[in-house]
GROMACS .gro file of C-alpha atoms in nm:
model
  390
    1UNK     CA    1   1.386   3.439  -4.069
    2UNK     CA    2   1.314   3.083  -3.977
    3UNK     CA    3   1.031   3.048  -3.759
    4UNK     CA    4   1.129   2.836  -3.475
    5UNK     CA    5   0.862   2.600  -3.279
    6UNK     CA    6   0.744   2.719  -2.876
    7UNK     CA    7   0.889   2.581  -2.641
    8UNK     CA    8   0.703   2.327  -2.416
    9UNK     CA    9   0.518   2.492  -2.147
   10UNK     CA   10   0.530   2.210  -1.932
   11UNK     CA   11   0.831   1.977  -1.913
   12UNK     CA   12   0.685   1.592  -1.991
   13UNK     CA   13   0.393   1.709  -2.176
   14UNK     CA   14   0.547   1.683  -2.524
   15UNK     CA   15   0.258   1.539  -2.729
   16UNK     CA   16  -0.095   1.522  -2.726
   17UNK     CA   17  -0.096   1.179  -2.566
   18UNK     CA   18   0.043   1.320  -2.270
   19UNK     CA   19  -0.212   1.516  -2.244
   20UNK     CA   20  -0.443   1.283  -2.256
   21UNK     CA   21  -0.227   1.104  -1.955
   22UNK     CA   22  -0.231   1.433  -1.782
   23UNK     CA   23  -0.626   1.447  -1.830
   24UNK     CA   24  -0.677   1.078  -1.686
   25UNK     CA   25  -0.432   1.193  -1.391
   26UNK     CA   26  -0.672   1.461  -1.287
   27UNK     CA   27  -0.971   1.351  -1.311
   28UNK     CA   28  -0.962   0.962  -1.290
   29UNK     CA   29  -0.604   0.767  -1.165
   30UNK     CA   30  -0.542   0.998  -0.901
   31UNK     CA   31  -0.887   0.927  -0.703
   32UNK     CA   32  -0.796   0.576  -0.679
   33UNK     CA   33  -0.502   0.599  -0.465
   34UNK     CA   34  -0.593   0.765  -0.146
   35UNK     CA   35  -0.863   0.840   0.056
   36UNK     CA   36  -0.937   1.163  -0.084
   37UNK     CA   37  -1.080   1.182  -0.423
   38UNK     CA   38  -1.183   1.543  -0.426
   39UNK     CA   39  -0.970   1.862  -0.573
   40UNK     CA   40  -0.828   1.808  -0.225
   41UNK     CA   41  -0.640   1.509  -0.338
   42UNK     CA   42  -0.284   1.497  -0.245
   43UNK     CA   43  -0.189   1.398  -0.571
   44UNK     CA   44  -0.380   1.679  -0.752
   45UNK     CA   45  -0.260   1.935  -0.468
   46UNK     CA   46   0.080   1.830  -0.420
   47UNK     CA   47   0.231   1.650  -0.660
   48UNK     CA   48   0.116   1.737  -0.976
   49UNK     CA   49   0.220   2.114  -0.928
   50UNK     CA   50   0.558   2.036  -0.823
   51UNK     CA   51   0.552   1.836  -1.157
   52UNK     CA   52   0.559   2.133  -1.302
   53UNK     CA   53   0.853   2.224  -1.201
   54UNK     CA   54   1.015   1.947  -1.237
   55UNK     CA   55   1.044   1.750  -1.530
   56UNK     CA   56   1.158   1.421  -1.361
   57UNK     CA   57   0.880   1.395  -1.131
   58UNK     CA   58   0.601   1.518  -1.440
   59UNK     CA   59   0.781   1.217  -1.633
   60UNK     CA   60   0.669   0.979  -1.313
   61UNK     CA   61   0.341   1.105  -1.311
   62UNK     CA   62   0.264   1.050  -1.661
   63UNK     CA   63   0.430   0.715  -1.661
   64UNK     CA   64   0.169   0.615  -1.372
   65UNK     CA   65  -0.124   0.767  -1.584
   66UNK     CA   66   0.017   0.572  -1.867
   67UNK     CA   67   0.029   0.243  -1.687
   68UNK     CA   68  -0.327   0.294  -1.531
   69UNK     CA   69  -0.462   0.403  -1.844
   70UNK     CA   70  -0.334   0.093  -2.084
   71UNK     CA   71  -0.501  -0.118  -1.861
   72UNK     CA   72  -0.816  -0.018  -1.963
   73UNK     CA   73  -0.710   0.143  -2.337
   74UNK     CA   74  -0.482  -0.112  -2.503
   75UNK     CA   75  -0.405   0.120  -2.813
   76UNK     CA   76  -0.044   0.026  -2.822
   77UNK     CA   77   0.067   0.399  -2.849
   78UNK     CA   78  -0.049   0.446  -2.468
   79UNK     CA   79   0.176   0.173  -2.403
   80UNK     CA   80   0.454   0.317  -2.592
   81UNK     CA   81   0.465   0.651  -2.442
   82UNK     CA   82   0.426   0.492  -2.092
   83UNK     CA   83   0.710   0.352  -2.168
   84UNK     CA   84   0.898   0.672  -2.268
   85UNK     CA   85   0.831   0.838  -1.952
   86UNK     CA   86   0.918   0.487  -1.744
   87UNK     CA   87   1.289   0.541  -1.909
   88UNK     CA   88   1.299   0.934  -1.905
   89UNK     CA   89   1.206   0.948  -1.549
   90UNK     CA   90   1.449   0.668  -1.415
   91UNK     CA   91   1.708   0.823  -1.633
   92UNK     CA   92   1.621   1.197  -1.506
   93UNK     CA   93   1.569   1.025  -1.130
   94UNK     CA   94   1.946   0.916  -1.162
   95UNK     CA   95   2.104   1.187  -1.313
   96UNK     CA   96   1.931   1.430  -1.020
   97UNK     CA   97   2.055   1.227  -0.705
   98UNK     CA   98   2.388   1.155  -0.904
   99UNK     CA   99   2.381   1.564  -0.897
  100UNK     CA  100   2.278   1.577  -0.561
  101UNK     CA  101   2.490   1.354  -0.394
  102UNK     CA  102   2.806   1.541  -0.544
  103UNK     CA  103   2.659   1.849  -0.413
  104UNK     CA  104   2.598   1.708  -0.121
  105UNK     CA  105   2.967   1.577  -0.041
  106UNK     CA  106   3.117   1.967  -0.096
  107UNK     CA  107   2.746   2.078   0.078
  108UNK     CA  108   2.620   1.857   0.349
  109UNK     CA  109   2.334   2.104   0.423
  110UNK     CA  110   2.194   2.056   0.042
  111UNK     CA  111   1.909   1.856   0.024
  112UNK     CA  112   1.758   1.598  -0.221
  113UNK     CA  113   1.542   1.805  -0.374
  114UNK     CA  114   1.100   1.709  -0.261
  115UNK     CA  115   1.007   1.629  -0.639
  116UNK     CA  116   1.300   1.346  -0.648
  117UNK     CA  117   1.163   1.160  -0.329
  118UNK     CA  118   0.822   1.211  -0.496
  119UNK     CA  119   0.911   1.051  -0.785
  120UNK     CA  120   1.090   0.710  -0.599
  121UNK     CA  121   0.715   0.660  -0.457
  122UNK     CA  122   0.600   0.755  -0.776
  123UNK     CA  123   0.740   0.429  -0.957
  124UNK     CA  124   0.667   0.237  -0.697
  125UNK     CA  125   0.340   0.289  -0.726
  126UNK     CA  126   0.382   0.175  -1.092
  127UNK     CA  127   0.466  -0.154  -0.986
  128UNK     CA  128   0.086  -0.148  -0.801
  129UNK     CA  129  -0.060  -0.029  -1.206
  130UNK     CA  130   0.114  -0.252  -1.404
  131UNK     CA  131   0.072  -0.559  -1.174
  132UNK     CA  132   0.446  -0.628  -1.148
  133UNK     CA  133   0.512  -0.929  -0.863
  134UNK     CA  134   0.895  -0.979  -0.919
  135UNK     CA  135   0.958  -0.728  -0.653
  136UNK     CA  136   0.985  -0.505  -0.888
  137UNK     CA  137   0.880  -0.210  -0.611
  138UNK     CA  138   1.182  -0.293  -0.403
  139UNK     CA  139   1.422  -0.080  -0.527
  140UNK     CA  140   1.217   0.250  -0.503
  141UNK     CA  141   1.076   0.198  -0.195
  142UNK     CA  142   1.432   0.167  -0.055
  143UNK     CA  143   1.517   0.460  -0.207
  144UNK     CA  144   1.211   0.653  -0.085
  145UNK     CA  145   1.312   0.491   0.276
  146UNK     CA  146   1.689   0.600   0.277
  147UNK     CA  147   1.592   0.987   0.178
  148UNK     CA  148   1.283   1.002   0.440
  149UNK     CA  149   1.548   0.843   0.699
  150UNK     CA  150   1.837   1.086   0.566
  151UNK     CA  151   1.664   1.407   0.539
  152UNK     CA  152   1.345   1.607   0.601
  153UNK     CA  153   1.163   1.711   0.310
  154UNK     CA  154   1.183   2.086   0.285
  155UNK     CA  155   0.801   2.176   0.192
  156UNK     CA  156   0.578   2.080   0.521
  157UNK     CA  157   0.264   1.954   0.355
  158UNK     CA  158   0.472   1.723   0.082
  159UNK     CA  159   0.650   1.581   0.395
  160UNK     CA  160   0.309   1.520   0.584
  161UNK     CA  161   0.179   1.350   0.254
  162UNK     CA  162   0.459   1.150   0.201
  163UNK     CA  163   0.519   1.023   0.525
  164UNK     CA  164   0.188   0.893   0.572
  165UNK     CA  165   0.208   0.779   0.228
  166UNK     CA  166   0.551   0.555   0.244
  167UNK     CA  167   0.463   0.421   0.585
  168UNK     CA  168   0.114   0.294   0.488
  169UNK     CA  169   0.293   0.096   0.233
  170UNK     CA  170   0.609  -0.002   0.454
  171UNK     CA  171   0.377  -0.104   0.755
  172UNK     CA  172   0.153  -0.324   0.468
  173UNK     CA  173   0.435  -0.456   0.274
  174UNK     CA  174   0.535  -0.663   0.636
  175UNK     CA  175   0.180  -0.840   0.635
  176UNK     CA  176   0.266  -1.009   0.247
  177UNK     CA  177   0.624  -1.046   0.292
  178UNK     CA  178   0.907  -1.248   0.484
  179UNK     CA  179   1.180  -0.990   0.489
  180UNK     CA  180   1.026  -0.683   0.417
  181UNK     CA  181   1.014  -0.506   0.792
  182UNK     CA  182   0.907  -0.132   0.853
  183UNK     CA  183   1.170   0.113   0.881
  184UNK     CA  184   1.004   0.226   1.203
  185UNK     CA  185   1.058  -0.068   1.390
  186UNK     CA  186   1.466   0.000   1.284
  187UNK     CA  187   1.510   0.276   1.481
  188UNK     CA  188   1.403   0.532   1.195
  189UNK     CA  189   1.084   0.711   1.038
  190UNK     CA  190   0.917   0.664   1.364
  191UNK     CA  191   0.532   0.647   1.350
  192UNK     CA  192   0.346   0.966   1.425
  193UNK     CA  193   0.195   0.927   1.833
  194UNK     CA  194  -0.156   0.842   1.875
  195UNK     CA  195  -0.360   1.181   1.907
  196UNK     CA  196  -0.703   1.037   1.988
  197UNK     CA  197  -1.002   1.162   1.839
  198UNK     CA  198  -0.717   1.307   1.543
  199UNK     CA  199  -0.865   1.338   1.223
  200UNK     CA  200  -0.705   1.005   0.957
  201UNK     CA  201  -0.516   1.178   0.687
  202UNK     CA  202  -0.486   1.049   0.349
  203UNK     CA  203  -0.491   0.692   0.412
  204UNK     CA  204  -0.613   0.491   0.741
  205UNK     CA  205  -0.413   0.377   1.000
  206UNK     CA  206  -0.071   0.569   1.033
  207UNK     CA  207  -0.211   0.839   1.220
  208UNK     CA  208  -0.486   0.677   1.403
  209UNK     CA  209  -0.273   0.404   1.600
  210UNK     CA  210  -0.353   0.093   1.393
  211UNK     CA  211  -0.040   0.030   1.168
  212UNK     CA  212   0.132   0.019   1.537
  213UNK     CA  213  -0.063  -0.287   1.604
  214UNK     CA  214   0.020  -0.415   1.289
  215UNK     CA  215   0.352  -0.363   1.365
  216UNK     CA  216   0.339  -0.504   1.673
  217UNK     CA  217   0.169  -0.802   1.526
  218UNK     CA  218   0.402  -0.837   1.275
  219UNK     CA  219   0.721  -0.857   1.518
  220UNK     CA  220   0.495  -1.155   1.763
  221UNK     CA  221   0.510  -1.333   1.411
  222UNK     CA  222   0.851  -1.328   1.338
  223UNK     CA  223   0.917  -1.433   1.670
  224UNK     CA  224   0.652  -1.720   1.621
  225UNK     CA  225   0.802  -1.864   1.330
  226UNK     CA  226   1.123  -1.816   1.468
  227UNK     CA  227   1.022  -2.052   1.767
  228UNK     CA  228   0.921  -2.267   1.531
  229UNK     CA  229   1.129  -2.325   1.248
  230UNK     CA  230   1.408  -2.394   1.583
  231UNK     CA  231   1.170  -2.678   1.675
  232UNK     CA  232   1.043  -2.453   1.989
  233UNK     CA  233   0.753  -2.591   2.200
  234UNK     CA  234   0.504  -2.425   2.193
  235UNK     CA  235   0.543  -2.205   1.968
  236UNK     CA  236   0.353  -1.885   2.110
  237UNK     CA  237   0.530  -1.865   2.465
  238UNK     CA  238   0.415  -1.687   2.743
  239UNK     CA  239   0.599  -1.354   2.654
  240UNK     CA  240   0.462  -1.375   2.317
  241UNK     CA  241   0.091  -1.432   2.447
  242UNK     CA  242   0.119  -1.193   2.696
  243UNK     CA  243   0.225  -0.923   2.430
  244UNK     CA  244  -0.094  -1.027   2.242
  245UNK     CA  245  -0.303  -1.014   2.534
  246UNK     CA  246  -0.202  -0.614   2.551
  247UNK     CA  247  -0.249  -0.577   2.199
  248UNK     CA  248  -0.536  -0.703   2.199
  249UNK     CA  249  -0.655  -0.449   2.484
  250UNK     CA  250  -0.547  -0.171   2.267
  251UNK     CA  251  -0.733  -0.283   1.924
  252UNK     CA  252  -1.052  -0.312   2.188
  253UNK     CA  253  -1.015   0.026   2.294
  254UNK     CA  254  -0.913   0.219   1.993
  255UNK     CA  255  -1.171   0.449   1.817
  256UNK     CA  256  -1.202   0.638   1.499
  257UNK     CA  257  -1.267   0.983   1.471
  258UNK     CA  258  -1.475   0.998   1.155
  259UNK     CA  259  -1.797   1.042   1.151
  260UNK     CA  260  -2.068   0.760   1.246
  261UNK     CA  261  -2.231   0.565   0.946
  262UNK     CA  262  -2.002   0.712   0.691
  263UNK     CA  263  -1.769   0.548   0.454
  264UNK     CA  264  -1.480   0.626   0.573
  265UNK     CA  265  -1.618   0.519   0.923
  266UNK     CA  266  -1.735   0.168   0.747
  267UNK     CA  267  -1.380   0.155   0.614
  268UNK     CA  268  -1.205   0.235   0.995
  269UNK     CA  269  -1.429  -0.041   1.134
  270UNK     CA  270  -1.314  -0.296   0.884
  271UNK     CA  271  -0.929  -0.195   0.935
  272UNK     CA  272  -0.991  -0.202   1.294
  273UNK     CA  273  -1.175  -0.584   1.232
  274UNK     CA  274  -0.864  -0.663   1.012
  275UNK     CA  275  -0.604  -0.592   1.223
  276UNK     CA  276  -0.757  -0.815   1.520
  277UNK     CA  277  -0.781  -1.077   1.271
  278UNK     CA  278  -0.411  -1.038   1.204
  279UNK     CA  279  -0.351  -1.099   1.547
  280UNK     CA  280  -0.599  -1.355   1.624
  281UNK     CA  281  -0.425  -1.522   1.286
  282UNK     CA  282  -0.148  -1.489   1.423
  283UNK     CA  283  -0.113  -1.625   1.779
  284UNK     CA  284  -0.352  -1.931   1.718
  285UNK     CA  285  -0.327  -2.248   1.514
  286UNK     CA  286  -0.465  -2.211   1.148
  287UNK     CA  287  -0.821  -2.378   1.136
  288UNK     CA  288  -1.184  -2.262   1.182
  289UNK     CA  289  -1.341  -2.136   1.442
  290UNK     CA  290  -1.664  -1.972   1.576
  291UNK     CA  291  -1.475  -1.679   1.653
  292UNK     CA  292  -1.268  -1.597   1.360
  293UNK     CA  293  -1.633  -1.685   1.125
  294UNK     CA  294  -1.765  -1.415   1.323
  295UNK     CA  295  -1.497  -1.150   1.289
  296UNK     CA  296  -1.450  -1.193   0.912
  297UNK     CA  297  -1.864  -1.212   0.872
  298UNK     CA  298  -1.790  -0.883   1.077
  299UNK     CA  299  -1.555  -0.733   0.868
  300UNK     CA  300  -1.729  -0.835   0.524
  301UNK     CA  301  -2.048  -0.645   0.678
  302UNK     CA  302  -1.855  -0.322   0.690
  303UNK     CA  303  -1.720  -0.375   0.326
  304UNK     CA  304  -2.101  -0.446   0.207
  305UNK     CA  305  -2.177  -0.067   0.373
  306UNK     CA  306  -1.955   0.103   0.148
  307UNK     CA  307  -2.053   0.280  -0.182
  308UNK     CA  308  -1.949   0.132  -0.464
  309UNK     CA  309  -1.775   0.467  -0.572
  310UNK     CA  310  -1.646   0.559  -0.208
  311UNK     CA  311  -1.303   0.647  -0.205
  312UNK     CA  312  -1.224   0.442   0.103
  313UNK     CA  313  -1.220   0.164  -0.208
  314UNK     CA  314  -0.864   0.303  -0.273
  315UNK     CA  315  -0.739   0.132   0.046
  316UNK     CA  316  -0.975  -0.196   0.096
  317UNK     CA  317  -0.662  -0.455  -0.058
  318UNK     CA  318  -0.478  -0.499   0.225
  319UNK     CA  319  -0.746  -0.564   0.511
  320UNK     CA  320  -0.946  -0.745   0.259
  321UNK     CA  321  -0.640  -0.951   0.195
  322UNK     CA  322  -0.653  -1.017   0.577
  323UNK     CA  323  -1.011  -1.156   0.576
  324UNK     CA  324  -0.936  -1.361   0.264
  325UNK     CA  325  -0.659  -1.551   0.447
  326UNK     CA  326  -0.855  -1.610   0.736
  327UNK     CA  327  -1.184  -1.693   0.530
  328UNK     CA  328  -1.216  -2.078   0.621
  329UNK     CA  329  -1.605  -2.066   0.593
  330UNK     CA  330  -1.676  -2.132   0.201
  331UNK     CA  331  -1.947  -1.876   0.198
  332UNK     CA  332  -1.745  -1.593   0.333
  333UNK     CA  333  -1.519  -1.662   0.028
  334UNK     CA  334  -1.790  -1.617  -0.200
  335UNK     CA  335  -1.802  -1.272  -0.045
  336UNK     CA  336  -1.457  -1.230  -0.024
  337UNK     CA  337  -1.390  -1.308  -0.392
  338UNK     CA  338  -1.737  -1.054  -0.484
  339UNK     CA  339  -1.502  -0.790  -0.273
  340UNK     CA  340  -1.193  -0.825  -0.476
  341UNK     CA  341  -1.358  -0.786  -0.775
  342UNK     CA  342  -1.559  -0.450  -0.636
  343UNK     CA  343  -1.251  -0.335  -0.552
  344UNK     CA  344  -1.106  -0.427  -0.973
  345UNK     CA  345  -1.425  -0.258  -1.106
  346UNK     CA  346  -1.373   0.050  -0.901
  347UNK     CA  347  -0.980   0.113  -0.916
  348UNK     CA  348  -0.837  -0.144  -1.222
  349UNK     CA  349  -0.538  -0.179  -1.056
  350UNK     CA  350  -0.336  -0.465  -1.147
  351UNK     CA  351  -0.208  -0.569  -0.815
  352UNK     CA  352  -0.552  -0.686  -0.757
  353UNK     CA  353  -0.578  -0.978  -0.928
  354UNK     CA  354  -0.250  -1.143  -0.837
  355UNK     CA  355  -0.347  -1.038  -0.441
  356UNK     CA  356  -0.649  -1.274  -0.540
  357UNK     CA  357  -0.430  -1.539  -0.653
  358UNK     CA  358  -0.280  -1.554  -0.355
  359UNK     CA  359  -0.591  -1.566  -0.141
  360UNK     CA  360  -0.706  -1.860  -0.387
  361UNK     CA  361  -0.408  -2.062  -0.319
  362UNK     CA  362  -0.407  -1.985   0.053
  363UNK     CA  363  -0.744  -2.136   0.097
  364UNK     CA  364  -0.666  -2.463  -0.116
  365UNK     CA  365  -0.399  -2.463   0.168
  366UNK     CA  366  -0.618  -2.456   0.411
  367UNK     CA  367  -0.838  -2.741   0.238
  368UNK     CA  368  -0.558  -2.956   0.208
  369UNK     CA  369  -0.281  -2.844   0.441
  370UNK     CA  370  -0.468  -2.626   0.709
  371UNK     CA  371  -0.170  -2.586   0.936
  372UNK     CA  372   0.083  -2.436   0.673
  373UNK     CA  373  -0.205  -2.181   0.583
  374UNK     CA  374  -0.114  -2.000   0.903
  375UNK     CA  375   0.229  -1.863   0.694
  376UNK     CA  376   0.064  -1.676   0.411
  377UNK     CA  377   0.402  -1.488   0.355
  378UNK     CA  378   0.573  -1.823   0.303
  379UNK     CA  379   0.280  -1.949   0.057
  380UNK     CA  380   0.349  -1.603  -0.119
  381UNK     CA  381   0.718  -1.648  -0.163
  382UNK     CA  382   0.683  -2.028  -0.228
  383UNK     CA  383   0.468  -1.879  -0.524
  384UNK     CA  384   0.767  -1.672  -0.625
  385UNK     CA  385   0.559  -1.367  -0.598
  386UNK     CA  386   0.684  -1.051  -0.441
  387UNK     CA  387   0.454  -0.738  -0.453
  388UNK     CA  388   0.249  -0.459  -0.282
  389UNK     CA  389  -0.105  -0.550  -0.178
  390UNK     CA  390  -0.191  -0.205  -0.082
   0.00000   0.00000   0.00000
């Protein structure tokens, strides 16, 4: 008799690289991308066992590990398998919603199944590891938007997680980008209501009230640049100001729930500081001011007050982003530039340094040009850079 080899008793972990991947997964890449770098970790909790039940999604996971890992390993073998899983999971990612969607047309009521919508956010997130900026992330977050917006996914806590998890990036993609808008502000994927006092969940700002703001923000600027590209005079009207003015009431008033003189209250303060930025950025011409010096200084205090190991680090790009386009003060960009490379140290993500890049040429805009600094998303896409900064 011819002894046959055991089978694999996880789909995607083939070789003992992968499980080398699927040991960096657990216990390093997956406590830099939320809040929560604990066994409580969505990642860890969620995903990864529905991985194993999946061989698509595993693929994705491992292809993320991969990515993160080469970037601080360059043994080209990493590279290579990272590669294999890229291809097997868009290949296995195709084949099931090819599947699904012929189900689907004999069986409206069958669902995409969780681990395929978990893998589209997957490899978008790869786009964050590898440091694409081609806008490379488009095409997954699309997909991840048109199965939240066309179906509910099935287990309650996945759907919770992923929610939260696409709309953190959705709402932040708008801030970086000229036509990326939120699908809530289309009519779908609504934002959860405001529950003061209601505990964050995995990141900061979707269920607290914030990324409404932002939103909000986000639309007065459209409609600003709008005005303005049609030669419109002034620019901010008195609709748009008076929509400010009640923003601004509402950034005043909102609170966080965490707990006083933690991190993750440090890290609420400095979203909160960021997002009035964002509208203060907004509504008012691009150049220095007492007030905006003292709102960034503000902000950059609550960044100092974090650990260097605090998991609020996974979420710092974006609102530090914020501060670094409305750093006019040369010594707050000292600071700024000290905070972007805390931020390297403690995640290695790759979308960091190009997010820098961008700051960098937005303040020799503002040295030279200080007007056209106000449109950061233009100075992105005149860069031809397209890419998360989450």
């Amino acid at each position: 008799m011819v002894a046959r080899s055991l089978p694999l008793l996880i789909d995607g972990i083939e070789t003992e690289i992968d499980r080398r991947l699927l040991d960096h997964f657990v216990y390093g890449f997956s406590r830099v991308l939320t809040l929560i770098n604990d066994d409580s970790n969505p990642f860890k909790e969620i995903l990864l066992p529905m991985a194993t039940q999946h061989r698509g999604l595993m693929h994705s996971l491992m292809c993320l590990s991969g990515s993160h890992l080469s970037g601080l390993d360059h043994d080209p073998k990493l590279r290579e398998r990272k590669f294999y899983h890229f291809h097997r999971a868009i290949r296995d990612l195709k084949e099931n919603i090819t599947a699904s969607s012929g189900a689907g047309a004999q069986d409206p009521e069958l669902l995409v199944e969780d681990p395929i919508i978990a893998s589209t956010i997957a490899l978008s997130l790869n786009t964050i590891c590898e440091g694409e900026t081609q806008g490379e992330y488009r095409p997954h977050m699309d997909a991840a938007r048109y199965l939240l917006l066309t179906q509910q996914p099935r287990n309650e806590k996945f759907r919770q997680f992923i929610v939260e998890f696409f709309q953190y990036h959705d709402v932040s993609n708008s801030i970086t980008s000229l036509d990326r808008r939120p699908a809530h502000l289309q009519g779908g994927l609504r934002l959860p209501d405001f529950v003061p006092h209601a505990q964050a969940g995995m990141f900061l700002g979707v269920f607290d009230g914030l990324f409404n703001y932002i939103s909000e923000v986000t639309r007065i600027r459209d409609r600003i640049r709008q005005r303005s590209n049609e030669g419109y005079e002034p620019a901010v009207d008195y609709q748009i100001l008076g929509d400010a003015v009640s923003i601004d009431s509402a950034i005043r008033a909102w609170e966080t729930s965490y707990t006083p003189n933690t991190p993750n209250y440090f890290l609420a303060q400095l979203y909160r500081q960021s997002t009035w930025v964002y509208l203060y950025r907004t509504i008012r011409p691009s150049r220095p001011s007492e007030k905006i010096a003292q709102v960034v200084d503000d902000g950059l205090s609550f960044l100092d007050q974090l650990p260097q190991d605090a998991g609020a680090y996974s979420i710092v790009l974006m609102p530090l982003f914020l501060l670094g386009c409305s750093a006019f003060v040369p010594r707050q960009r000292e600071r700024i530039k000290k905070g972007f490379e805390t931020l390297k140290a403690y995640s290695n993500l790759r979308n960091i340094e190009p997010a820098f890049k961008v700051v960098e040429r937005v303040w020799e805009v503002m040295d030279t040009k200080m007007e056209e600094s106000w449109d950061w998303e233009k100075i992105i896409n005149d860069m031809n850079m397209d890419f998360l900064i989450t």
